[in-house]
């Protein structure tokens, strides 16, 4: 049994009261690790450590911070296989993705963050008159709390911590209780690299340790990737202290296929790495509503069915596996409950719907859900409006551009959308009128660093980037 500890003030420590939580391998249903069940005392200790480290870290020349961030990138590169295996064991995200995509991508991201340290200290000069000058200074907030979910812990950890540290903040990361072993292992490795207190990691339940962190007067900035409900809870909890917030929340993203599209590419784009494969649909930008132009409806349903039948669910540590399990018993209950809801609401099942051992008989304890496709003409169904966060897509036909836009925007969420068409005019119009933070045209789920990533409506606001972790101060100098 692997035992992990918190990182507080450069020391690896258990929760103050010694409590632990079990971490379950979702492919087997077995407990494989223990993590600290931290609480208020641990939150207090982490804030104290981060505050103590702030003057030296923020006072260091920016290029000094870049030097440390490049060393972090080296840790990612040097421990890629180990970290990828831990994450795959912990949350079921297939090794093909954690090892081949996430770890190289995050090594790159820490290098990019190191290259952006100067952006965080760049200001502007305004000549106000012959003897009067205005200027702006960018400053870090102070202590930044980064709260992350379980679906891609290494990636979400990096997207927040790298930029917050680059900007000169000290950081406390609160990973998700369902899967945080990879982040706690990173804590062990980074304790050797970063000055004490600059990065702190405390695991535990949201209400036990996340909430005291959010409320703490010594915390100056909060960034959450998680559910809309948690975003709302954090907004309420931080209201008295008026904390700046960044929220990357849920989605119910439409993936819209027009009859003039390259249908081969579109069929792949709406299935592989969209709502199936990769993370078994447990991605915020999952294209969980597939909108299909009626002239190509039958052909697209056939093509999607054929591609989905090739998806291989098996041990996520096997490099030939293309889709893994659902992360936890709780999430498995949630996804399977939507299969029942779909039946009651009258959505039609095209394929899938199988769960548990009937999907992967060799791993009967795993939380398996087969790729599933439903169809309906009614976008108001719960399966069209609520985030299922599993490999369950709903296909909806449409006749006109106006109708496709109306269905797409008829959602409380606004994270992302995909568009498959060869018509540039149509693409321009949808780029303008879709109410989402990202629009992909003839591609899906590409999130290159350098472009903002975030949502609108219930999908949140702001995005993780270096300037998001700074505030501006104005100065006027008269001589
Ligand atoms: P969640 O909101 O339940 O948990 C996310 C994190 O918040 C966890 O670390 C949890 O412990 C913490 N938390 C919960 N309650 C808290 C509280 N009151 N105070 C402080 N912290 C608290 O979300 P989840 O179910 O773990 O993750 C799935 C959700 O995350 C989905 O809605 C998904 O769409 C979203 N997500 C969004 C993105 C994005 O970038 N937009 C990426 C991945 C996941």
Tab-separated table of C-alpha atoms in Angstrom, residues 72 75-77 79-88 90-91 93 95 97-99 101-110 148-162 173 175-176 179-187 189-190 279:
chain	number	residue	atom	x	y	z
A	72	UNK	CA	10.510	21.703	-12.198
A	75	UNK	CA	11.503	16.777	-12.808
A	76	UNK	CA	8.485	16.209	-15.089
A	77	UNK	CA	10.753	14.971	-17.893
A	79	UNK	CA	10.001	11.126	-13.836
A	80	UNK	CA	7.514	10.943	-16.712
A	81	UNK	CA	7.016	7.177	-16.674
A	82	UNK	CA	6.665	6.977	-12.880
A	83	UNK	CA	4.225	9.900	-12.662
A	84	UNK	CA	2.159	8.678	-15.610
A	85	UNK	CA	1.811	5.208	-14.085
A	86	UNK	CA	0.741	6.641	-10.717
A	87	UNK	CA	-1.885	8.853	-12.328
A	88	UNK	CA	-3.230	6.026	-14.501
A	90	UNK	CA	-5.153	6.371	-9.468
A	91	UNK	CA	-7.785	7.704	-11.879
A	93	UNK	CA	-6.867	7.778	-17.460
A	95	UNK	CA	-1.362	5.312	-19.931
A	97	UNK	CA	-2.510	9.588	-22.726
A	98	UNK	CA	-0.804	10.212	-19.390
A	99	UNK	CA	2.587	9.063	-20.696
A	101	UNK	CA	0.433	13.394	-24.028
A	102	UNK	CA	0.180	14.749	-20.487
A	103	UNK	CA	3.745	14.396	-19.218
A	104	UNK	CA	5.473	15.748	-22.368
A	105	UNK	CA	2.838	18.478	-22.571
A	106	UNK	CA	3.351	19.528	-18.957
A	107	UNK	CA	7.144	19.492	-19.235
A	108	UNK	CA	6.632	21.926	-22.079
A	109	UNK	CA	4.149	24.021	-20.079
A	110	UNK	CA	6.604	24.531	-17.176
A	148	UNK	CA	-8.147	20.929	-8.862
A	149	UNK	CA	-10.329	17.965	-9.907
A	150	UNK	CA	-9.422	14.301	-10.400
A	151	UNK	CA	-9.675	13.824	-14.138
A	152	UNK	CA	-6.204	15.114	-15.139
A	153	UNK	CA	-4.444	16.041	-11.891
A	154	UNK	CA	-0.936	16.519	-13.304
A	155	UNK	CA	-2.189	18.745	-16.114
A	156	UNK	CA	-4.511	20.873	-13.996
A	157	UNK	CA	-1.901	21.170	-11.250
A	158	UNK	CA	0.591	22.444	-13.831
A	159	UNK	CA	-1.768	24.820	-15.626
A	160	UNK	CA	-2.379	26.632	-12.345
A	161	UNK	CA	0.795	26.258	-10.259
A	162	UNK	CA	3.281	27.006	-13.068
A	173	UNK	CA	-2.622	23.170	-4.205
A	175	UNK	CA	-6.020	18.166	-5.241
A	176	UNK	CA	-9.231	16.125	-5.442
A	179	UNK	CA	-7.321	10.965	-7.295
A	180	UNK	CA	-4.369	12.953	-6.073
A	181	UNK	CA	-1.504	10.477	-5.715
A	182	UNK	CA	0.356	11.828	-8.763
A	183	UNK	CA	0.224	15.367	-7.340
A	184	UNK	CA	1.354	14.196	-3.876
A	185	UNK	CA	4.244	12.292	-5.514
A	186	UNK	CA	5.132	15.497	-7.344
A	187	UNK	CA	5.186	17.168	-3.941
A	189	UNK	CA	9.940	15.393	-5.893
A	190	UNK	CA	9.489	19.169	-5.867
A	279	UNK	CA	-10.678	9.883	-20.379
